[in-house]
mmCIF file of C-alpha atoms in Angstrom:
data_model
loop_
_atom_site.group_PDB
_atom_site.id
_atom_site.type_symbol
_atom_site.label_atom_id
_atom_site.label_comp_id
_atom_site.label_asym_id
_atom_site.label_seq_id
_atom_site.Cartn_x
_atom_site.Cartn_y
_atom_site.Cartn_z
ATOM 1 C CA MET A 1 86.886 104.364 78.013
ATOM 2 C CA SER A 2 89.905 106.525 78.810
ATOM 3 C CA GLU A 3 92.878 105.352 80.887
ATOM 4 C CA ILE A 4 92.975 106.174 84.628
ATOM 5 C CA SER A 5 95.849 108.500 85.541
ATOM 6 C CA PHE A 6 98.045 107.134 88.241
ATOM 7 C CA SER A 7 101.178 107.810 90.164
ATOM 8 C CA VAL A 8 103.849 105.498 91.468
ATOM 9 C CA LEU A 9 105.768 105.837 94.817
ATOM 10 C CA LEU A 10 109.176 104.287 94.950
ATOM 11 C CA PRO A 11 111.008 104.750 98.234
ATOM 12 C CA VAL A 12 114.751 103.942 98.487
ATOM 13 C CA TYR A 13 117.151 104.037 101.447
ATOM 14 C CA ARG A 14 120.844 103.358 102.107
ATOM 15 C CA LYS A 15 120.592 99.516 102.417
ATOM 16 C CA VAL A 16 119.177 99.109 98.879
ATOM 17 C CA LEU A 17 121.785 97.705 96.501
ATOM 18 C CA PRO A 18 122.227 99.572 93.135
ATOM 19 C CA LYS A 19 121.896 96.361 91.209
ATOM 20 C CA LEU A 20 118.462 95.548 92.637
ATOM 21 C CA PHE A 21 117.295 99.115 92.406
ATOM 22 C CA LYS A 22 118.078 99.354 88.742
ATOM 23 C CA LYS A 23 116.066 96.230 88.070
ATOM 24 C CA SER A 24 113.157 97.573 90.054
ATOM 25 C CA LEU A 25 113.156 100.994 88.384
ATOM 26 C CA ASP A 26 113.598 99.413 84.948
ATOM 27 C CA SER A 27 110.587 97.103 85.615
ATOM 28 C CA ILE A 28 108.430 100.170 86.151
ATOM 29 C CA LEU A 29 109.785 102.058 83.083
ATOM 30 C CA ASN A 30 109.276 98.960 80.884
ATOM 31 C CA GLN A 31 105.633 98.492 81.811
ATOM 32 C CA SER A 32 103.087 98.016 79.063
ATOM 33 C CA LEU A 33 101.183 100.852 80.639
ATOM 34 C CA LEU A 34 103.299 103.673 81.985
ATOM 35 C CA PRO A 35 102.366 105.925 85.024
ATOM 36 C CA ASN A 36 101.713 109.633 84.598
ATOM 37 C CA GLU A 37 103.956 110.301 87.525
ATOM 38 C CA LEU A 38 106.741 108.342 89.139
ATOM 39 C CA ILE A 39 108.017 109.801 92.480
ATOM 40 C CA VAL A 40 111.358 108.267 93.639
ATOM 41 C CA ILE A 41 111.844 109.065 97.312
ATOM 42 C CA PHE A 42 115.324 109.153 98.854
ATOM 43 C CA ASP A 43 114.748 108.264 102.570
ATOM 44 C CA GLY A 44 118.109 109.644 103.683
ATOM 45 C CA PRO A 45 121.495 109.132 101.984
ATOM 46 C CA VAL A 46 121.537 106.478 99.163
ATOM 47 C CA HIS A 47 124.280 104.789 97.126
ATOM 48 C CA LEU A 48 125.976 107.172 94.606
ATOM 49 C CA ASN A 49 125.269 104.781 91.735
ATOM 50 C CA ILE A 50 121.575 104.931 92.490
ATOM 51 C CA LYS A 51 121.642 108.714 92.353
ATOM 52 C CA LYS A 52 123.451 108.653 89.031
ATOM 53 C CA TYR A 53 120.974 106.104 87.536
ATOM 54 C CA ILE A 54 117.961 108.198 88.586
ATOM 55 C CA LEU A 55 119.430 111.306 87.047
ATOM 56 C CA LYS A 56 120.163 109.458 83.760
ATOM 57 C CA LYS A 57 116.585 108.049 83.556
ATOM 58 C CA LYS A 58 115.088 111.546 84.488
ATOM 59 C CA LYS A 59 116.404 112.840 81.165
ATOM 60 C CA LYS A 60 114.500 110.327 79.169
ATOM 61 C CA PHE A 61 111.304 110.022 81.234
ATOM 62 C CA ASN A 62 109.868 113.484 82.090
ATOM 63 C CA PHE A 63 107.307 111.996 84.470
ATOM 64 C CA ILE A 64 110.018 110.931 87.000
ATOM 65 C CA LYS A 65 110.152 113.246 90.025
ATOM 66 C CA LEU A 66 112.716 113.101 92.904
ATOM 67 C CA ILE A 67 111.933 113.872 96.567
ATOM 68 C CA ILE A 68 114.877 113.903 98.925
ATOM 69 C CA PHE A 69 114.831 113.611 102.722
ATOM 70 C CA LYS A 70 118.265 114.515 104.037
ATOM 71 C CA LYS A 71 118.058 111.946 106.835
ATOM 72 C CA ASN A 72 116.463 108.554 107.240
ATOM 73 C CA HIS A 73 112.918 108.768 108.650
ATOM 74 C CA GLY A 74 111.476 105.363 107.895
ATOM 75 C CA LEU A 75 108.880 104.135 105.506
ATOM 76 C CA GLY A 76 105.768 105.418 107.262
ATOM 77 C CA TYR A 77 107.032 109.010 107.566
ATOM 78 C CA VAL A 78 108.227 109.343 103.926
ATOM 79 C CA LEU A 79 105.123 107.740 102.487
ATOM 80 C CA LYS A 80 102.784 109.938 104.580
ATOM 81 C CA ASN A 81 104.574 113.119 103.522
ATOM 82 C CA THR A 82 104.981 112.203 99.878
ATOM 83 C CA THR A 83 101.365 110.989 99.463
ATOM 84 C CA LEU A 84 100.233 114.621 100.016
ATOM 85 C CA LYS A 85 102.234 115.698 96.959
ATOM 86 C CA VAL A 86 100.915 113.084 94.541
ATOM 87 C CA LYS A 87 98.942 114.606 91.662
ATOM 88 C CA ASN A 88 96.671 111.712 90.738
ATOM 89 C CA ASN A 89 93.933 109.898 92.753
ATOM 90 C CA TYR A 90 95.354 106.425 92.138
ATOM 91 C CA ILE A 91 98.735 105.594 93.712
ATOM 92 C CA ALA A 92 100.749 102.477 92.896
ATOM 93 C CA ARG A 93 103.317 101.237 95.463
ATOM 94 C CA CYS A 94 106.643 99.708 94.454
ATOM 95 C CA ASP A 95 109.567 98.650 96.529
ATOM 96 C CA ALA A 96 113.178 99.438 95.491
ATOM 97 C CA ASP A 97 114.313 95.779 95.453
ATOM 98 C CA ASP A 98 111.263 94.221 93.854
ATOM 99 C CA ILE A 99 110.300 93.740 90.223
ATOM 100 C CA SER A 100 106.903 94.652 88.760
ATOM 101 C CA LEU A 101 106.058 92.205 85.979
ATOM 102 C CA LYS A 102 105.394 93.766 82.557
ATOM 103 C CA ASN A 103 101.523 93.898 82.625
ATOM 104 C CA ARG A 104 101.091 94.690 86.237
ATOM 105 C CA PHE A 105 99.787 98.284 85.828
ATOM 106 C CA ARG A 106 97.714 97.525 82.677
ATOM 107 C CA ASP A 107 95.991 94.595 84.513
ATOM 108 C CA GLN A 108 95.340 96.642 87.668
ATOM 109 C CA ILE A 109 94.087 99.799 85.843
ATOM 110 C CA ASN A 110 91.806 97.748 83.592
ATOM 111 C CA PHE A 111 90.332 96.150 86.688
ATOM 112 C CA LEU A 112 89.864 99.500 88.391
ATOM 113 C CA LYS A 113 88.139 101.000 85.374
ATOM 114 C CA LYS A 114 85.497 98.273 85.590
ATOM 115 C CA ASN A 115 85.317 98.194 89.456
ATOM 116 C CA LYS A 116 85.465 101.854 90.498
ATOM 117 C CA HIS A 117 84.135 100.983 94.017
ATOM 118 C CA ILE A 118 87.423 99.241 94.866
ATOM 119 C CA ASP A 119 89.719 101.409 97.047
ATOM 120 C CA VAL A 120 92.703 99.125 97.514
ATOM 121 C CA LEU A 121 93.800 96.633 94.884
ATOM 122 C CA SER A 122 96.805 94.277 95.104
ATOM 123 C CA SER A 123 97.719 90.757 93.873
ATOM 124 C CA ASN A 124 99.535 87.638 94.547
ATOM 125 C CA ILE A 125 103.367 87.920 94.367
ATOM 126 C CA ILE A 126 106.298 85.656 93.744
ATOM 127 C CA GLU A 127 108.933 85.550 96.622
ATOM 128 C CA LEU A 128 112.316 84.707 95.145
ATOM 129 C CA ASN A 129 115.147 83.416 97.413
ATOM 130 C CA LYS A 130 118.119 82.784 95.149
ATOM 131 C CA ASN A 131 116.606 80.067 92.748
ATOM 132 C CA GLU A 132 113.712 79.091 95.057
ATOM 133 C CA LYS A 133 110.344 80.502 94.243
ATOM 134 C CA GLN A 134 107.335 80.727 96.535
ATOM 135 C CA ILE A 135 103.896 82.165 95.681
ATOM 136 C CA LYS A 136 102.438 84.424 98.358
ATOM 137 C CA LYS A 137 98.750 84.169 97.827
ATOM 138 C CA VAL A 138 96.197 86.521 99.308
ATOM 139 C CA PRO A 139 92.380 86.194 99.471
ATOM 140 C CA LYS A 140 90.519 87.540 96.460
ATOM 141 C CA LEU A 141 87.268 89.078 97.663
ATOM 142 C CA HIS A 142 86.663 91.938 100.173
ATOM 143 C CA GLU A 143 84.708 89.844 102.602
ATOM 144 C CA ASP A 144 87.462 87.188 102.835
ATOM 145 C CA ILE A 145 90.162 89.942 103.139
ATOM 146 C CA LYS A 146 88.107 91.516 105.943
ATOM 147 C CA LYS A 147 87.873 88.275 107.882
ATOM 148 C CA LYS A 148 91.676 87.515 107.499
ATOM 149 C CA ILE A 149 92.928 90.953 108.440
ATOM 150 C CA TYR A 150 92.448 90.392 112.141
ATOM 151 C CA PHE A 151 95.082 87.662 112.254
ATOM 152 C CA ARG A 152 97.401 88.292 109.257
ATOM 153 C CA ASN A 153 98.109 90.975 106.629
ATOM 154 C CA PRO A 154 95.894 89.976 103.639
ATOM 155 C CA ILE A 155 97.370 92.654 101.194
ATOM 156 C CA ASN A 156 100.773 92.557 99.398
ATOM 157 C CA HIS A 157 101.933 96.181 99.814
ATOM 158 C CA SER A 158 104.498 96.014 96.992
ATOM 159 C CA SER A 159 101.750 95.231 94.523
ATOM 160 C CA VAL A 160 99.114 97.807 95.663
ATOM 161 C CA ILE A 161 97.238 100.482 93.903
ATOM 162 C CA ILE A 162 95.205 102.624 96.186
ATOM 163 C CA LYS A 163 92.902 105.648 95.926
ATOM 164 C CA LYS A 164 94.524 108.729 97.383
ATOM 165 C CA LYS A 165 91.238 110.130 98.616
ATOM 166 C CA THR A 166 90.566 106.852 100.543
ATOM 167 C CA LEU A 167 94.169 106.810 101.909
ATOM 168 C CA ILE A 168 93.769 110.408 103.208
ATOM 169 C CA LYS A 169 90.241 109.822 104.562
ATOM 170 C CA ALA A 170 91.531 106.862 106.645
ATOM 171 C CA GLY A 171 94.287 109.006 108.161
ATOM 172 C CA ASN A 172 97.274 108.370 105.822
ATOM 173 C CA TYR A 173 100.312 106.252 106.556
ATOM 174 C CA GLU A 174 101.718 106.393 110.131
ATOM 175 C CA GLU A 175 105.032 105.626 111.704
ATOM 176 C CA VAL A 176 104.376 102.006 112.749
ATOM 177 C CA ASN A 177 107.636 100.228 112.293
ATOM 178 C CA TYR A 178 107.327 97.090 110.056
ATOM 179 C CA PHE A 179 103.530 97.549 109.964
ATOM 180 C CA GLU A 180 102.931 100.816 108.191
ATOM 181 C CA ASP A 181 100.781 99.148 105.549
ATOM 182 C CA TYR A 182 99.030 96.734 107.793
ATOM 183 C CA PHE A 183 97.770 99.519 110.151
ATOM 184 C CA LEU A 184 96.581 101.475 107.096
ATOM 185 C CA TRP A 185 94.507 98.512 105.893
ATOM 186 C CA PHE A 186 92.860 98.329 109.346
ATOM 187 C CA LYS A 187 91.959 102.003 109.170
ATOM 188 C CA ILE A 188 90.569 101.760 105.661
ATOM 189 C CA ILE A 189 88.460 98.758 106.706
ATOM 190 C CA ASN A 190 87.198 100.824 109.568
ATOM 191 C CA CYS A 191 86.076 103.719 107.384
ATOM 192 C CA GLY A 192 84.290 101.486 104.860
ATOM 193 C CA GLY A 193 86.923 101.080 102.200
ATOM 194 C CA LYS A 194 86.754 98.143 99.718
ATOM 195 C CA PHE A 195 89.489 95.738 98.957
ATOM 196 C CA HIS A 196 90.310 93.249 96.156
ATOM 197 C CA ASN A 197 93.289 91.008 95.278
ATOM 198 C CA ILE A 198 93.752 90.008 91.634
ATOM 199 C CA GLN A 199 94.721 86.386 91.506
ATOM 200 C CA LYS A 200 97.828 86.882 89.289
ATOM 201 C CA ASN A 201 101.415 87.226 90.188
ATOM 202 C CA HIS A 202 102.209 90.883 89.484
ATOM 203 C CA VAL A 203 105.478 91.316 91.504
ATOM 204 C CA ILE A 204 108.646 89.411 92.176
ATOM 205 C CA MET A 205 109.844 90.088 95.770
ATOM 206 C CA ASN A 206 113.486 89.389 96.569
ATOM 207 C CA VAL A 207 113.693 87.503 99.908
ATOM 208 C CA ASP A 208 117.167 87.537 101.412
ATOM 209 C CA LYS A 209 118.629 85.236 104.025
ATOM 210 C CA ASP A 210 117.547 87.600 106.837
ATOM 211 C CA TYR A 211 113.926 87.787 105.812
ATOM 212 C CA TYR A 212 112.683 85.465 108.490
ATOM 213 C CA ARG A 213 115.162 86.687 111.037
ATOM 214 C CA ARG A 214 113.688 90.135 110.784
ATOM 215 C CA ARG A 215 110.251 88.667 111.476
ATOM 216 C CA SER A 216 111.261 87.153 114.831
ATOM 217 C CA GLY A 217 112.791 88.306 118.047
ATOM 218 C CA LEU A 218 111.739 90.756 120.812
ATOM 219 C CA LYS A 219 112.122 93.922 118.763
ATOM 220 C CA TYR A 220 109.688 92.612 116.074
ATOM 221 C CA TYR A 221 107.257 91.458 118.756
ATOM 222 C CA LEU A 222 107.311 94.784 120.492
ATOM 223 C CA ASP A 223 106.559 96.620 117.168
ATOM 224 C CA TYR A 224 103.748 94.181 116.641
ATOM 225 C CA LEU A 225 102.331 94.939 120.113
ATOM 226 C CA TYR A 226 102.466 98.663 119.230
ATOM 227 C CA LEU A 227 100.383 97.960 116.157
ATOM 228 C CA LEU A 228 97.878 95.963 118.212
ATOM 229 C CA LYS A 229 97.520 98.724 120.782
ATOM 230 C CA LYS A 230 96.792 101.342 118.074
ATOM 231 C CA VAL A 231 94.248 99.018 116.390
ATOM 232 C CA ARG A 232 92.556 98.319 119.755
ATOM 233 C CA LYS A 233 92.528 101.990 120.616
ATOM 234 C CA LYS A 234 90.510 102.691 117.469
ATOM 235 C CA LYS A 235 88.176 99.891 118.441
ATOM 236 C CA ILE A 236 88.794 97.986 115.311
ATOM 237 C CA ILE A 237 89.556 94.678 117.086
ATOM 238 C CA SER A 238 87.852 93.173 120.111
ATOM 239 C CA ASN A 239 89.634 92.491 123.428
ATOM 240 C CA ILE A 240 89.462 88.754 122.550
ATOM 241 C CA GLN A 241 91.115 89.276 119.224
ATOM 242 C CA TYR A 242 93.787 91.421 120.944
ATOM 243 C CA ILE A 243 94.681 88.777 123.469
ATOM 244 C CA LEU A 244 94.652 85.940 120.921
ATOM 245 C CA ASN A 245 97.008 87.829 118.685
ATOM 246 C CA ILE A 246 99.419 88.610 121.568
ATOM 247 C CA ILE A 247 99.538 84.933 122.539
ATOM 248 C CA ILE A 248 99.898 83.541 118.969
ATOM 249 C CA ARG A 249 102.514 86.043 117.938
ATOM 250 C CA PHE A 250 104.525 85.406 121.195
ATOM 251 C CA LEU A 251 104.554 81.645 120.529
ATOM 252 C CA VAL A 252 105.713 82.217 116.980
ATOM 253 C CA ILE A 253 108.743 84.429 117.973
ATOM 254 C CA LEU A 254 109.954 81.664 120.300
ATOM 255 C CA LEU A 255 110.408 79.315 117.321
ATOM 256 C CA PRO A 256 113.840 78.836 115.843
ATOM 257 C CA ILE A 257 114.326 80.523 112.422
ATOM 258 C CA PHE A 258 114.155 77.212 110.571
ATOM 259 C CA PHE A 259 110.724 76.317 111.938
ATOM 260 C CA LEU A 260 109.569 79.969 111.443
ATOM 261 C CA SER A 261 110.489 79.753 107.748
ATOM 262 C CA ARG A 262 108.643 76.481 107.446
ATOM 263 C CA ILE A 263 105.429 78.103 108.871
ATOM 264 C CA TYR A 264 105.723 81.013 106.517
ATOM 265 C CA LYS A 265 106.247 78.766 103.437
ATOM 266 C CA ASN A 266 103.701 76.019 104.256
ATOM 267 C CA PHE A 267 100.874 77.938 106.087
ATOM 268 C CA LEU A 268 101.129 81.695 105.528
ATOM 269 C CA ARG A 269 101.693 81.519 101.774
ATOM 270 C CA ASN A 270 98.396 79.823 100.941
#
């Protein structure tokens, strides 16, 4: 059975540190199975050392492409526009400060060859905060993913491989701040897409000291309400689910950061 051709999308913006980006890019280029296309997306100005490193690697790896947006638009915008330019049906997502473990793509492509009905495939990931490791587990089977999606994001975006035709059919990425991927999963579920999560750790995600702070506060809550309104408008969730989520999330943002981090670590990572 021949290999499945696939592309990788790797967005980067001004806050990404060159040291982390180099590790992320190298983890893609050192995979046991390489992509046919790697599109690095500059979402506005980036650090000069990142530019230099990309140009250096482009000389060695002819499948690297560079798409530059002169100003920062946000993840939803650049993914939506770049997805349309991808040449393969399978698209792998990587984040510019995360590390893909060596056999990630080979494991995922082997699974997809045997399970061609799967539209979105992700895995468990390792969250690394200095020397502290935490496994972010996600449900394995489609039916369990479908049940959990109404109350939390059951897919790890930084470990995803997705069918381009399914992504486009569902309406592509949209500008939904913090929740670009979550809204997309709702739309794919709504149009009959099938999900699966491999129960292996395929990605190491760097979690900084502000990780939990960014997931609290009024701004984050308003962004979440925007997501809920869009999901309800499409009649994907019921009014009861809508109200429950509003209440639950409001109670969560009232918690001090210390208690919020405990909830993430002890309840939302299992």
